[in-house]
Structures are given as structure tokens and as C-alpha cells.
PDB file of C-alpha atoms and ligand atoms in Angstrom:
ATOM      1  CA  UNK A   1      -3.374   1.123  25.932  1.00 61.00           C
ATOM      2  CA  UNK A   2      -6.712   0.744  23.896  1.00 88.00           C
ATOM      3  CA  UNK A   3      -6.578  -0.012  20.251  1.00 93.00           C
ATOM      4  CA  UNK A   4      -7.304   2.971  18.219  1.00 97.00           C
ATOM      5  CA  UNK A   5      -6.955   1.648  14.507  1.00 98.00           C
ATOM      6  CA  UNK A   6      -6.805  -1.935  13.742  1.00 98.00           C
ATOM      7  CA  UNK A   7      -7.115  -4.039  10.407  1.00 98.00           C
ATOM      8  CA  UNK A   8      -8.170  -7.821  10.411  1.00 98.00           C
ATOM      9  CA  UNK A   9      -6.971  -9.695   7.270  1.00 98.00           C
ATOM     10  CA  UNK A  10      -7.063  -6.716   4.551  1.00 98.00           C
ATOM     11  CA  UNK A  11      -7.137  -7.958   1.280  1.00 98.00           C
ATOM     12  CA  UNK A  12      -6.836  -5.230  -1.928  1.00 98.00           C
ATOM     13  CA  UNK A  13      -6.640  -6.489  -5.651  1.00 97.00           C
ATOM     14  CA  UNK A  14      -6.460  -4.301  -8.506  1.00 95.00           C
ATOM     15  CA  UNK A  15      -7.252  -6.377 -11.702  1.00 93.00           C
ATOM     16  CA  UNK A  16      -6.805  -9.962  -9.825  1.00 89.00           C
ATOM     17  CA  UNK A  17      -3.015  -8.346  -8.692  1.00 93.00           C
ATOM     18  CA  UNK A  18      -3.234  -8.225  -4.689  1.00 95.00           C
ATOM     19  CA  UNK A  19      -1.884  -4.841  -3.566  1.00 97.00           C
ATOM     20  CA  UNK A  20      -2.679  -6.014   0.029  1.00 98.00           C
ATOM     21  CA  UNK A  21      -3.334  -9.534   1.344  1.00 98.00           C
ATOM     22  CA  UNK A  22      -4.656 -10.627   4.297  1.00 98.00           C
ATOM     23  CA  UNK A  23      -2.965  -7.649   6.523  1.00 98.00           C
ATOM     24  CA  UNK A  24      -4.042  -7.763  10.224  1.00 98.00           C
ATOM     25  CA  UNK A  25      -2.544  -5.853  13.236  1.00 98.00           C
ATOM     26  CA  UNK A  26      -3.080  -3.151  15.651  1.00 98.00           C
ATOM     27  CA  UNK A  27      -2.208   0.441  16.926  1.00 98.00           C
ATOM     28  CA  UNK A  28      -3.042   0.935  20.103  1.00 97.00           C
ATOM     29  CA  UNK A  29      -3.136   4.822  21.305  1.00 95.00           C
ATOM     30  CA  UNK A  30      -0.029   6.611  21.307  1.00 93.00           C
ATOM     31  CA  UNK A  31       2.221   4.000  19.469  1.00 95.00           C
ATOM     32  CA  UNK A  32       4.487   5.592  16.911  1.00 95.00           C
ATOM     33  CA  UNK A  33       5.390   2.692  14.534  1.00 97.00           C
ATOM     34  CA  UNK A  34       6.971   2.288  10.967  1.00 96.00           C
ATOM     35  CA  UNK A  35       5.996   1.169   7.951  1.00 97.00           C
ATOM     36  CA  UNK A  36       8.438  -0.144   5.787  1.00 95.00           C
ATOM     37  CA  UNK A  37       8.628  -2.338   2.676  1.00 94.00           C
ATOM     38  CA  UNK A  38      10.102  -2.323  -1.003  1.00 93.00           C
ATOM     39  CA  UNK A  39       8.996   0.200  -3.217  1.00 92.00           C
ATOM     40  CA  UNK A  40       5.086  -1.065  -4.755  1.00 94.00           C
ATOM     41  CA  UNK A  41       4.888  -3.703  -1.372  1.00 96.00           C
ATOM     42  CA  UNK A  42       1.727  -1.774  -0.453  1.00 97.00           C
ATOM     43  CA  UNK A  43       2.643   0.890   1.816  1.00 97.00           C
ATOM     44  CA  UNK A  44       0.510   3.120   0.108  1.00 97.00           C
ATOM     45  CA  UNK A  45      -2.647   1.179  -0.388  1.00 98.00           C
ATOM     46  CA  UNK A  46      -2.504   0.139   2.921  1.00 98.00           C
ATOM     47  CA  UNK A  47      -3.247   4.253   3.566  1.00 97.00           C
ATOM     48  CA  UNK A  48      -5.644   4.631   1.118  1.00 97.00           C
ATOM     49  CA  UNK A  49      -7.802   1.911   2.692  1.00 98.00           C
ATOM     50  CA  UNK A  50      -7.788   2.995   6.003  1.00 98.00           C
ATOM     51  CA  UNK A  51      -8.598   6.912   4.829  1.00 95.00           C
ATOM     52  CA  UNK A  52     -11.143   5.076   2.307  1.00 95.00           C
ATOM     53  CA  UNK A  53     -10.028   6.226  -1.237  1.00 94.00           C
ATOM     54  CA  UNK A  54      -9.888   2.485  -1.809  1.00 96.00           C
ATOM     55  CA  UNK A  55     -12.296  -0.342  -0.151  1.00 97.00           C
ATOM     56  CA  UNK A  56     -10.804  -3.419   0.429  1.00 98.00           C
ATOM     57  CA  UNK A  57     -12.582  -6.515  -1.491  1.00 97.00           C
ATOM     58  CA  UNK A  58     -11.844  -8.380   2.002  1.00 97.00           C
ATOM     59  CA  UNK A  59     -11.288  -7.611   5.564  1.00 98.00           C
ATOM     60  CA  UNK A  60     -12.315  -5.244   8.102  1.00 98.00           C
ATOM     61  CA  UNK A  61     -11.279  -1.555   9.215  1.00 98.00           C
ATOM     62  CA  UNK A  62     -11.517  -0.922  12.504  1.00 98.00           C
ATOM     63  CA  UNK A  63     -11.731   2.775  14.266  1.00 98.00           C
ATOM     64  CA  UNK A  64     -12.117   2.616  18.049  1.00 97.00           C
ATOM     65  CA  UNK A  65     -13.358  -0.927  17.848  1.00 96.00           C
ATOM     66  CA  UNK A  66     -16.580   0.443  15.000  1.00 97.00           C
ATOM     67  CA  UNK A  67     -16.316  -1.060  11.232  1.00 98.00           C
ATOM     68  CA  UNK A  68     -14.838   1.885   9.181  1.00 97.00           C
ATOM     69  CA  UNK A  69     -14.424   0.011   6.282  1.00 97.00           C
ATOM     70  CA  UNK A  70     -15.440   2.464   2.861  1.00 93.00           C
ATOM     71  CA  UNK A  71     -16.400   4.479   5.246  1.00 94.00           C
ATOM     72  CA  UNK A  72     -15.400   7.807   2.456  1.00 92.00           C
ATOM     73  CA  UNK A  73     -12.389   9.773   3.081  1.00 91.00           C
ATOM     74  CA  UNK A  74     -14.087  13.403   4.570  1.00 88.00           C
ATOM     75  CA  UNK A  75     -15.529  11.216   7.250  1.00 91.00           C
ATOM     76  CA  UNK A  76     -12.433   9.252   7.841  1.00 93.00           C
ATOM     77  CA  UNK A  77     -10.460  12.451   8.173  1.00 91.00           C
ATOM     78  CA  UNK A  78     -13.318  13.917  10.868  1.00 90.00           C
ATOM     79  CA  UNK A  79     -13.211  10.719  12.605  1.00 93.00           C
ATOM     80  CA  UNK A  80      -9.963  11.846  13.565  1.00 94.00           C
ATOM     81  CA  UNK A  81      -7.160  10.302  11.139  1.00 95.00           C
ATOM     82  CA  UNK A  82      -5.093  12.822   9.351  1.00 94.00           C
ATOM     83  CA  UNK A  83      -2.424  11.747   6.266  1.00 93.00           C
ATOM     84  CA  UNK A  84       0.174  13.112   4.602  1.00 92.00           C
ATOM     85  CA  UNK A  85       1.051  12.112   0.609  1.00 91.00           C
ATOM     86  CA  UNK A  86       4.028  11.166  -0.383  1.00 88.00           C
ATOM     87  CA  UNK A  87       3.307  13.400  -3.370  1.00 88.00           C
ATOM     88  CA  UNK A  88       2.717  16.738  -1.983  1.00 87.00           C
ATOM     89  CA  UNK A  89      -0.960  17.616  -2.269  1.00 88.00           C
ATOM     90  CA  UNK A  90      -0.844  21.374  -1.409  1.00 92.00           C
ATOM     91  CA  UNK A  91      -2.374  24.157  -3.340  1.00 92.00           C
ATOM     92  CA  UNK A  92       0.588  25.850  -4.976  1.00 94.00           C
ATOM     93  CA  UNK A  93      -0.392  29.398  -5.185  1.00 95.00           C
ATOM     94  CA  UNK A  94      -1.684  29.681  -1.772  1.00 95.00           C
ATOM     95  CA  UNK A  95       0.357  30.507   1.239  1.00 96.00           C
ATOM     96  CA  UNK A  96       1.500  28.544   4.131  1.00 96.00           C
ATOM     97  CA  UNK A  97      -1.042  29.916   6.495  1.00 95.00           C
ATOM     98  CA  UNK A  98      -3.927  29.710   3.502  1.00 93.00           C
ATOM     99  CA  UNK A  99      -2.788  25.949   2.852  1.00 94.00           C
ATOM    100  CA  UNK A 100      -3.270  25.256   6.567  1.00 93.00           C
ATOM    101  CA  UNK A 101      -6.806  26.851   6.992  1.00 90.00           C
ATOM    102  CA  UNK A 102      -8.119  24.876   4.058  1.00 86.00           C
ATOM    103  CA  UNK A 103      -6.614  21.846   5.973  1.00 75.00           C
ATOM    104  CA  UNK A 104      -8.854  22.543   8.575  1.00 71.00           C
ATOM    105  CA  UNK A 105     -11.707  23.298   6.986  1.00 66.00           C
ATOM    106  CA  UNK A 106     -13.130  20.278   7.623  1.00 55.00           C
ATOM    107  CA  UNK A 107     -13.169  20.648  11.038  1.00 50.00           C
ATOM    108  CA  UNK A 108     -15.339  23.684  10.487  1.00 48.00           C
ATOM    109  CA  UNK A 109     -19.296  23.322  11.736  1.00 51.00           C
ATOM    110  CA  UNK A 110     -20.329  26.511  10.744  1.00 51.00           C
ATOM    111  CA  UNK A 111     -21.655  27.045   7.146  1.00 60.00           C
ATOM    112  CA  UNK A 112     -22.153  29.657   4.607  1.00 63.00           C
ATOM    113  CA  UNK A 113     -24.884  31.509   6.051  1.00 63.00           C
ATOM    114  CA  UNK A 114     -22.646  32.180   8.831  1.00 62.00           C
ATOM    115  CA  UNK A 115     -20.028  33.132   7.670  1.00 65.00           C
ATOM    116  CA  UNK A 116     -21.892  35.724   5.667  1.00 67.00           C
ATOM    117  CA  UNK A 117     -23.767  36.985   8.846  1.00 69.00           C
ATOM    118  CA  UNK A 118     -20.302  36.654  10.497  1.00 70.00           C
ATOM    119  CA  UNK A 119     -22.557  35.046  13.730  1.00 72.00           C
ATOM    120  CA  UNK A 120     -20.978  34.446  17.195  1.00 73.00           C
ATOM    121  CA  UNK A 121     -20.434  30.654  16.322  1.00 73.00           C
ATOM    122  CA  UNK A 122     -18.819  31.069  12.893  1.00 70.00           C
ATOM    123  CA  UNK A 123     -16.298  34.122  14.478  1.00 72.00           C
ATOM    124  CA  UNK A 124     -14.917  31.969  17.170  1.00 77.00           C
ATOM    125  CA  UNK A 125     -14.397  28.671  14.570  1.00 76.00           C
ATOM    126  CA  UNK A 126     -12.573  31.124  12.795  1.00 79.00           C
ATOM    127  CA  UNK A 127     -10.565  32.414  15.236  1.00 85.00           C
ATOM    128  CA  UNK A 128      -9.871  28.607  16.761  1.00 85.00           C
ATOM    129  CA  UNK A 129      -8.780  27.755  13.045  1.00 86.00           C
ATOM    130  CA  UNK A 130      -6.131  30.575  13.095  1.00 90.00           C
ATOM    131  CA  UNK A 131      -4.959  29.910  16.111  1.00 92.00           C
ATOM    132  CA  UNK A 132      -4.297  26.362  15.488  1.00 91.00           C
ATOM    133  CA  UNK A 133      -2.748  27.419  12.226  1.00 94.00           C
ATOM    134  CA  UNK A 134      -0.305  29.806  14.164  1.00 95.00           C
ATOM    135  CA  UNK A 135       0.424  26.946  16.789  1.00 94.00           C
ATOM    136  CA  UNK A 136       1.347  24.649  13.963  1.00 94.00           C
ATOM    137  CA  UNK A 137       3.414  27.103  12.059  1.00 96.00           C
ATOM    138  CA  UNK A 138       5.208  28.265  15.542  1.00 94.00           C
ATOM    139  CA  UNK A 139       5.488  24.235  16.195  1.00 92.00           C
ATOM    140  CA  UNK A 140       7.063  23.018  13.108  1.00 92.00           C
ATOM    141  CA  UNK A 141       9.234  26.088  12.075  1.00 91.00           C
ATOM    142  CA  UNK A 142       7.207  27.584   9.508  1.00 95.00           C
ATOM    143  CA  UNK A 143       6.477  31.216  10.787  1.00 97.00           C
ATOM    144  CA  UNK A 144       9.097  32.446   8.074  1.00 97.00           C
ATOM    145  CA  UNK A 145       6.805  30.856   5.109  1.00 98.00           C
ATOM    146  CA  UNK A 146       3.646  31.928   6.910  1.00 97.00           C
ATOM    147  CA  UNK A 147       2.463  34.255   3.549  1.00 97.00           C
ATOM    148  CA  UNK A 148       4.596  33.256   0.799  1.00 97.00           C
ATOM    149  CA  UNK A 149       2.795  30.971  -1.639  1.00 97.00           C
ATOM    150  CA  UNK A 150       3.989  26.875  -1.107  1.00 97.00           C
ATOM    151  CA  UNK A 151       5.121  26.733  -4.873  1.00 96.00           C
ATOM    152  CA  UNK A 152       7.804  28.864  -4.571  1.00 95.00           C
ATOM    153  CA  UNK A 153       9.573  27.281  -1.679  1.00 96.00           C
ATOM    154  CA  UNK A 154      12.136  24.625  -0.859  1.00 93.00           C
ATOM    155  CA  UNK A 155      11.060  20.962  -1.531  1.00 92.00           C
ATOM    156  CA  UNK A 156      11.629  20.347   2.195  1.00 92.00           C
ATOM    157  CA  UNK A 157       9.776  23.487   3.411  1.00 93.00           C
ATOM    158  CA  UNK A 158       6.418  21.925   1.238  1.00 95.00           C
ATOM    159  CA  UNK A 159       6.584  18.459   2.715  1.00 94.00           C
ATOM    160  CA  UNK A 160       6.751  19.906   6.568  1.00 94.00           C
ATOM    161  CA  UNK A 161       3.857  22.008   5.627  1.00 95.00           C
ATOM    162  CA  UNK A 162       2.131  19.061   3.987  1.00 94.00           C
ATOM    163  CA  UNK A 163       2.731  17.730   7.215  1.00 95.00           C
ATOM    164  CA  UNK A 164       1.621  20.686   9.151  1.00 94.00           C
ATOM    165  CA  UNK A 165      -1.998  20.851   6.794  1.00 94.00           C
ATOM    166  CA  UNK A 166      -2.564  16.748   7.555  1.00 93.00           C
ATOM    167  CA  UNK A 167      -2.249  18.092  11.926  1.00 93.00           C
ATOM    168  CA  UNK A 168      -4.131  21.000  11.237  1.00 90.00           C
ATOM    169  CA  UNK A 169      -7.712  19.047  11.597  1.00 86.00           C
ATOM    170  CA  UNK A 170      -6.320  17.506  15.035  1.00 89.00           C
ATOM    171  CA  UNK A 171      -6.133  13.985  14.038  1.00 93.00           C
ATOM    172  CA  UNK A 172      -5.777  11.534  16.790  1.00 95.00           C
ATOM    173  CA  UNK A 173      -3.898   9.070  14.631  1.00 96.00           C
ATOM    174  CA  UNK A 174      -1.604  10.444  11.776  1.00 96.00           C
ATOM    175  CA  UNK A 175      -0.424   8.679   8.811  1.00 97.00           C
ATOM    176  CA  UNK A 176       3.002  10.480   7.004  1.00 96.00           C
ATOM    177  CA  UNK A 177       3.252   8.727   3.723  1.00 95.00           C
ATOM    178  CA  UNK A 178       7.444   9.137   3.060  1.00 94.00           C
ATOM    179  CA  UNK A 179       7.216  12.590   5.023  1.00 94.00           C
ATOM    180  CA  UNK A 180      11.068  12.501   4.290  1.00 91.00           C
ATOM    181  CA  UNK A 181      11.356  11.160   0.687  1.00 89.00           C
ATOM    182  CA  UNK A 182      13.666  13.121  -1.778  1.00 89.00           C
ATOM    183  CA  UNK A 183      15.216  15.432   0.855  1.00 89.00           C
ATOM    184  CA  UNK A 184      18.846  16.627   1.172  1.00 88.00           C
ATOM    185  CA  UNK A 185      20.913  15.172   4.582  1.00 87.00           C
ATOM    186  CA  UNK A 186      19.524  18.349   6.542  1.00 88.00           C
ATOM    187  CA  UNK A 187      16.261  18.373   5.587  1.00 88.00           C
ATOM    188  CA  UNK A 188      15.725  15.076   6.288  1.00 88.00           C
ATOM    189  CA  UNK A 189      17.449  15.405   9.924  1.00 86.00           C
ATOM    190  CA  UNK A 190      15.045  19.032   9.994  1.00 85.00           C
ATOM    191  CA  UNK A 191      12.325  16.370   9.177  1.00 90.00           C
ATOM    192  CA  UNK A 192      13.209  13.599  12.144  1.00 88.00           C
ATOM    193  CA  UNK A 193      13.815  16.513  14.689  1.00 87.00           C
ATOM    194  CA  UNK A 194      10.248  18.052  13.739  1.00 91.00           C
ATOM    195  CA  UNK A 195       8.286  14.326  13.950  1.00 91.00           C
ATOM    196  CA  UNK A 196      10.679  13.762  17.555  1.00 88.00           C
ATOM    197  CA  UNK A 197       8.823  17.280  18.504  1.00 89.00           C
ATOM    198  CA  UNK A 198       5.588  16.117  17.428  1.00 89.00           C
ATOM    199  CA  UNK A 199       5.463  13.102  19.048  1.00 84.00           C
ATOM    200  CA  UNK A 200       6.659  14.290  22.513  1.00 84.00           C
ATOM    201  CA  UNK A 201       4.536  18.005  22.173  1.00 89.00           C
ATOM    202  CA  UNK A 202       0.902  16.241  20.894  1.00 89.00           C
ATOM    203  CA  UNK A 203      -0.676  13.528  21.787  1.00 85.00           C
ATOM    204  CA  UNK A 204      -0.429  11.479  18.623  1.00 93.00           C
ATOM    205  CA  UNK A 205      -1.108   7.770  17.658  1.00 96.00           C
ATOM    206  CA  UNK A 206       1.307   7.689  14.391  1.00 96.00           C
ATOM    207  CA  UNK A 207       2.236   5.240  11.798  1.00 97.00           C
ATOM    208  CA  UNK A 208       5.329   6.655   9.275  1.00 96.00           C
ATOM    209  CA  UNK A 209       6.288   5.118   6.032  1.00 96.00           C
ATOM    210  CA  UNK A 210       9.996   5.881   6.066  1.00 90.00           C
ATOM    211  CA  UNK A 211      12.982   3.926   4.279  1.00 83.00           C
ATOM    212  CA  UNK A 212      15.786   5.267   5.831  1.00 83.00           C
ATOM    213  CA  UNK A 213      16.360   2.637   9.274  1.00 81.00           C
ATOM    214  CA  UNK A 214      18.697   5.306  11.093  1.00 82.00           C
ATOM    215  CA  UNK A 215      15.046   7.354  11.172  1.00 85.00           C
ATOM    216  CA  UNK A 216      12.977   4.623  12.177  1.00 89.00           C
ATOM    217  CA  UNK A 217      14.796   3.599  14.995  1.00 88.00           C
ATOM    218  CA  UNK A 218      15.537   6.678  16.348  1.00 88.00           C
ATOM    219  CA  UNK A 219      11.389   7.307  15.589  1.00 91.00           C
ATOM    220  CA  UNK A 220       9.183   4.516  16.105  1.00 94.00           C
ATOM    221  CA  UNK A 221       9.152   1.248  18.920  1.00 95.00           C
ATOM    222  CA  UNK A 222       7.842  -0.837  16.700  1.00 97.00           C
ATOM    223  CA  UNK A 223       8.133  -1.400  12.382  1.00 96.00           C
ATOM    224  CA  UNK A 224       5.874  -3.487  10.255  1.00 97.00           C
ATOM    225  CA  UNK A 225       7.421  -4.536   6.974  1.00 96.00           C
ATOM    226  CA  UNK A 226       5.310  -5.467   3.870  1.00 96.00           C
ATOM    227  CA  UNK A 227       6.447  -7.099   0.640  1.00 95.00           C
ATOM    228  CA  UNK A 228       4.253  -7.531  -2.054  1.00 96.00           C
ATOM    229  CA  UNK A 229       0.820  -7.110  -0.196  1.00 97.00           C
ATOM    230  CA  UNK A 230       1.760  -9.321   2.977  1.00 97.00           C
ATOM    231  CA  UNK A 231       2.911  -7.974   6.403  1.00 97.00           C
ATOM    232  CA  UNK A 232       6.336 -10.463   6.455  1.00 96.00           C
ATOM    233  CA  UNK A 233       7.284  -8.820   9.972  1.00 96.00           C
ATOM    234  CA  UNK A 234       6.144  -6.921  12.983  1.00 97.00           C
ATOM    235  CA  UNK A 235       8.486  -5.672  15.844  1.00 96.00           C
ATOM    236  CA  UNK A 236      10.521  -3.820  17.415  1.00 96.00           C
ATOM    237  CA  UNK A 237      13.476  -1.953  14.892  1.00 93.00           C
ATOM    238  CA  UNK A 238      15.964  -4.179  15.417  1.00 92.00           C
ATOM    239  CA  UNK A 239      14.184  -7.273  15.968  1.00 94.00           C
ATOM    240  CA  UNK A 240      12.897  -6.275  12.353  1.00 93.00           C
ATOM    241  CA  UNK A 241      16.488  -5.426  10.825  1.00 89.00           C
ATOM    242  CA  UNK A 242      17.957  -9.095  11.958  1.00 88.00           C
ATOM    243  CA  UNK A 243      14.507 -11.087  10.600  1.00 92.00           C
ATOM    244  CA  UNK A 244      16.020 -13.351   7.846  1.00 92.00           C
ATOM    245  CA  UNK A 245      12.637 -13.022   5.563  1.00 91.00           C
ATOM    246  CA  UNK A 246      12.992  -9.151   5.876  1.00 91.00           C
ATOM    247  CA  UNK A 247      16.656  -9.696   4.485  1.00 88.00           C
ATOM    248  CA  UNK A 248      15.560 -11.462   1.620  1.00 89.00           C
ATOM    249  CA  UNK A 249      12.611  -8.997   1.000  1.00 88.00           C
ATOM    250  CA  UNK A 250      14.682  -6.157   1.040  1.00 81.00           C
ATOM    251  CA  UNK A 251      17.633  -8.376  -1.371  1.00 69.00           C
ATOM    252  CA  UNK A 252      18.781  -6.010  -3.876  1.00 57.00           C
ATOM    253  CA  UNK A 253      17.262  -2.888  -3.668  1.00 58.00           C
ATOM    254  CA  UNK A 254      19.362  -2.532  -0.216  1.00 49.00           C
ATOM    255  CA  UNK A 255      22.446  -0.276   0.060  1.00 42.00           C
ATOM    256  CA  UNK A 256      24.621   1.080   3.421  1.00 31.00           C
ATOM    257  CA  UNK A 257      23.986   4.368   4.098  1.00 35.00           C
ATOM    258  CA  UNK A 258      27.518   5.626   2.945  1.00 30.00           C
ATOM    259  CA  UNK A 259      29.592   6.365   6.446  1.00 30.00           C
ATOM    260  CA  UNK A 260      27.180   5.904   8.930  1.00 34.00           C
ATOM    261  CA  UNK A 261      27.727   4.983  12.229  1.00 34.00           C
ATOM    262  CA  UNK A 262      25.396   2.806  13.138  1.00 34.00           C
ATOM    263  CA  UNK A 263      25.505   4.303  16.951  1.00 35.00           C
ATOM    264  CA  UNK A 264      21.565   4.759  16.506  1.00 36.00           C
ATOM    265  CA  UNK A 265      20.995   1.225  15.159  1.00 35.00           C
ATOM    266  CA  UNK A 266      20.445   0.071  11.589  1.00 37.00           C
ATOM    267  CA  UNK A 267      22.480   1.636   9.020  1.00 38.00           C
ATOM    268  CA  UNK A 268      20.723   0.122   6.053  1.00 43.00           C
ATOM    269  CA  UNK A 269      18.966   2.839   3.829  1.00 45.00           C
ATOM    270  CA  UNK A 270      16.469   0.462   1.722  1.00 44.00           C
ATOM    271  CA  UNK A 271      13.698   1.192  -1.296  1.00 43.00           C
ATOM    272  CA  UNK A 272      14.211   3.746  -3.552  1.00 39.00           C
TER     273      UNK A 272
HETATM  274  N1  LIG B 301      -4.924   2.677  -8.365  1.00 88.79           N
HETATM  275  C1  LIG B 301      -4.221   1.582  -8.669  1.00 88.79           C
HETATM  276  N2  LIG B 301      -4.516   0.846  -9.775  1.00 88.79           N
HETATM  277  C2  LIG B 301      -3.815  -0.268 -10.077  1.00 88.79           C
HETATM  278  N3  LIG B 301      -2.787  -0.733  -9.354  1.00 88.79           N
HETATM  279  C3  LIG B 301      -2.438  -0.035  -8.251  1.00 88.79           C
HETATM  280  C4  LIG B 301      -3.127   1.156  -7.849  1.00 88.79           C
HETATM  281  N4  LIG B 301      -2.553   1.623  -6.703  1.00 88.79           N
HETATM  282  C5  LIG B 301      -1.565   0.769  -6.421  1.00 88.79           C
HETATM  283  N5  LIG B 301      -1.498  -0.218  -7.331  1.00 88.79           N
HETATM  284  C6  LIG B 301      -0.549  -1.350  -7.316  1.00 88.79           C
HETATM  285  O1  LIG B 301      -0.526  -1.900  -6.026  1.00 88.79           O
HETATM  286  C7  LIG B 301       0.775  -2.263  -5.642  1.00 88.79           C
HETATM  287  C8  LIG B 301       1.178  -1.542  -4.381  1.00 88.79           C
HETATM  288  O2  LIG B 301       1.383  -0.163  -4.669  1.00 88.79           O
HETATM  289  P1  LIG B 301       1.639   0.921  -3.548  1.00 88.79           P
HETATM  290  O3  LIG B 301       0.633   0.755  -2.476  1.00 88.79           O
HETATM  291  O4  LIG B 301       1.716   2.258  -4.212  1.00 88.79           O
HETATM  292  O5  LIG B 301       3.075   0.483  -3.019  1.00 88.79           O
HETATM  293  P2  LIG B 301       4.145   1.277  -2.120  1.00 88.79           P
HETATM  294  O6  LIG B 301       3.497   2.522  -1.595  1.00 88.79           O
HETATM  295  O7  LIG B 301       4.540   0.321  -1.059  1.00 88.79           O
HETATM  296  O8  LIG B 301       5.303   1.599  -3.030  1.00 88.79           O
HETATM  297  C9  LIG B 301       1.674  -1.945  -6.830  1.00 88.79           C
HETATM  298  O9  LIG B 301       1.845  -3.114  -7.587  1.00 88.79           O
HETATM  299  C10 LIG B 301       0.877  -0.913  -7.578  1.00 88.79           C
HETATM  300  O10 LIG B 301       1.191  -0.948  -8.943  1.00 88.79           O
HETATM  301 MG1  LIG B 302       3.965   4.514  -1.744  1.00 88.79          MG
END
């Protein structure tokens, strides 16, 4: 497996406070891994440097082995990484299917003139873009929600399409920031059964920030845990549940999951 995204020591201060220090690792193609970490440990940032909103004061980005660092985020997201935000960034009054064009739009060559002179090039992006939107929507369940307007449905329904708009410019490498934060029992199951689907139906490097450890096992080989700024551990799930520093990170803000079984590993649900 190549390396498709890799960082080499990372370091993010805001005001002299490091939101990321010294983070290094790896993806290589089609690894699905974890990120986990108490709530403010850097999950976030970590995101926002690689799709560069933010640019690190230290440390390199890498993108197919070529310095991405600052590179800005349009050119990021054509490069081929798609994200997710943990606050849904969707345009409320717009439909499903509308929500997931504009997603795509990026991915759009043609320009203005053609789409006013409706020219052979500009008709076929267009009908590629609906397509894919179609596939997606027939992909993650959302054919029902295809014209209603995203404000006016379930909390659930609105992060799977947030979802859906981050695929719908055919990232290679997708970043879900808490894709299943908030949600009831069955939406969040809904949610681990549609990511499952994704990553066996498309061909998808993916890194996940997700609290709940029954979903990252079941999801991701491998988890990398942050606490405030530093990458503390990197493994496989339960090599990561048993590592005493991730214990002690994770010392008081963790709770059991209230009856689990533990027959799919970890039963700890940690962060907030
Ligand atoms: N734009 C910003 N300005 C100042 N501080 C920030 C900003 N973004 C994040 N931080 C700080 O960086 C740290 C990490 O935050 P964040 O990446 O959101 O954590 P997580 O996603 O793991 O909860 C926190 O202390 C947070 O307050
Ligand atoms: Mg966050």
C-alpha cells in the first residue's frame, strides 16, 4: 500500500496554546482508521490543517508524497480529500439533491459561458453530476429526501447527507468529523451500517473521528488517539483500548456504554 496522506511533526498554536504538537503518521491507500481523543485534544484542527483552513506554524503535509501544506481548502478538496463537519454545513433551504450538486460543484470544469450556451462539454458535466448525485442518494438511503429542503428533516437524515455532499466530489481520502455525534441508538447504528457500505462499495482511504469504541472497532483497523495536541497512541482498536496512557487520557470523561455487550470489543463510550 502507498501512502496517500501523511503528516511529519505537525505543530498548531493558537495564541502560544498548541492545538497540535509535533503529530506525525501515515495513511496509506485504503486504510480506514479512527481518530479519537478527549473533547478539545485536536481532532478537529488536525482536519482543518490537512484541508488547509489552518496552516500549521511547523511541520509538513504530505499528499501523494508532494508538500500540501496551506495549500487553500478548494484545492485541497480537488486534490481529492473530501470532509465532513461535525457541525452540519449544509444549505438549509435547499434540497437533498440541490445540497449534493453544489457539493460537486467543484468538480465542475466547465464555466459560465457554457453553461449559458448549454455546449456539449458543460451538458455531459451536468449530466455526470446528477448521476453521481442519484448514485449517492440510492447508496446511502436518501432517495426519500431527494427534494425536500435539509432544514426540515431529521438530525440524522442531515448528517448522512452531509456525508453524502463531502463523497459527492469523489474524494480519494475522506475525513467524517463525528459523522455520528448527537444521534439516537438507531441512527447511529443507520450511521455505522452506511460507513460499513461505503467502505466495502467505494474505494475509499478514510480517517473517522468517532467516540463511541463499539463503532470504531467494528469500523476502522487501526485508531490514533490525541490528547491535548499530541498523538499518545497508534494501533490497532484494542491494542489502543488496553494502552495505560490512553486510560489516563481518557480518566474522567469515560463512562460504559450502559448494557453493552462487549461481543464487538470495547464497550467504553468516551468524550462528550
Ligand atoms: N480557531 C481557533 N482559535 C483558537 N483556539 C482554537 C481554534 N480552534 C481550535 N482551538 C483550540 O484548539 C484546541 C483543540 O480544539 P479542537 O481541534 O476543536 O479539538 P477537538 O476537535 O479534538 O475537540 C482547543 O483547545 C481549542 O480551544
Ligand atoms: Mg472537534
Amino acid at each position: 500500500m502507498s501512502e496517500l496522506l501523511s503528516l511529519e511533526d505537525v505543530t498548531l498554536s493558537f495564541r502560544g496554546l498548541n492545538a497540535l504538537s509535533e503529530v506525525s503518521f501515515a495513511l496509506p491507500e485504503g486504510q480506514v482508521a479512527a481518530l479519537i481523543g478527549p473533547n478539545g485534544a485536536g481532532k478537529t484542527s488536525l482536519f482543518n490543517v490537512v484541508c488547509g483552513f489552518y496552516r500549521p506554524q511547523r511541520g509538513t503535509v504530505r499528499w501523494r508524497g508532494q508538500d500540501i501544506t496551506g495549500t487553500p481548502p478548494h484545492r485541497v478538496a480537488r486534490a481529492g480529500i473530501g470532509r465532513s463537519f461535525q457541525n452540519i454545513e449544509l444549505f438549509k433551504t435547499l434540497t437533498c439533491l440541490d445540497n449534493l450538486l453544489l457539493g460537486r460543484h467543484l468538480h465542475v470544469r466547465s464555466n459560465l459561458f457554457g453553461a449559458m450556451f448549454a455546449t456539449r462539454a458543460w451538458v455531459r458535466d451536468e449530466v455526470a453530476q446528477r448521476r453521481r448525485a442519484e448514485e449517492l442518494m440510492d447508496l446511502l438511503d436518501l432517495q426519500a429526501y431527494r427534494d425536500m429542503p435539509v432544514g426540515a428533516l431529521p438530525y440524522g437524515v442531515q448528517k448522512l447527507i452531509e456525508v453524502a455532499r463531502a463523497l459527492a466530489a469523489e474524494p480519494k481520502l475522506l475525513l467524517l468529523d463525528e459523522p455520528a455525534a448527537g444521534m439516537t441508538v438507531e441512527e447511529k447504528d443507520d450511521m455505522m451500517v452506511t460507513l460499513l457500505r461505503l467502505r466495502s462499495e467505494l474505494d475509499l482511504t478514510m480517517l473517522v473521528v468517532e467516540h463511541d469504541l463499539r463503532v470504531v472497532s467494528r469500523l476502522a483497523e487501526r485508531v490514533l488517539v490525541l490528547d491535548h495536541g499530541t498523538l499518545i497512541a497508534d494501533g490497532t482498536p484494542s491494542e489502543v483500548q488496553d494502552d495505560p496512557a490512553v486510560v489516563r487520557a481518557y480518566l474522567g470523561t469515560t463512562r460504559l456504554a450502559e448494557g453493552a455487550s462487549g461481543a464487538d470489543g470495547p464497550v467504553a463510550e468516551v468524550g462528550a
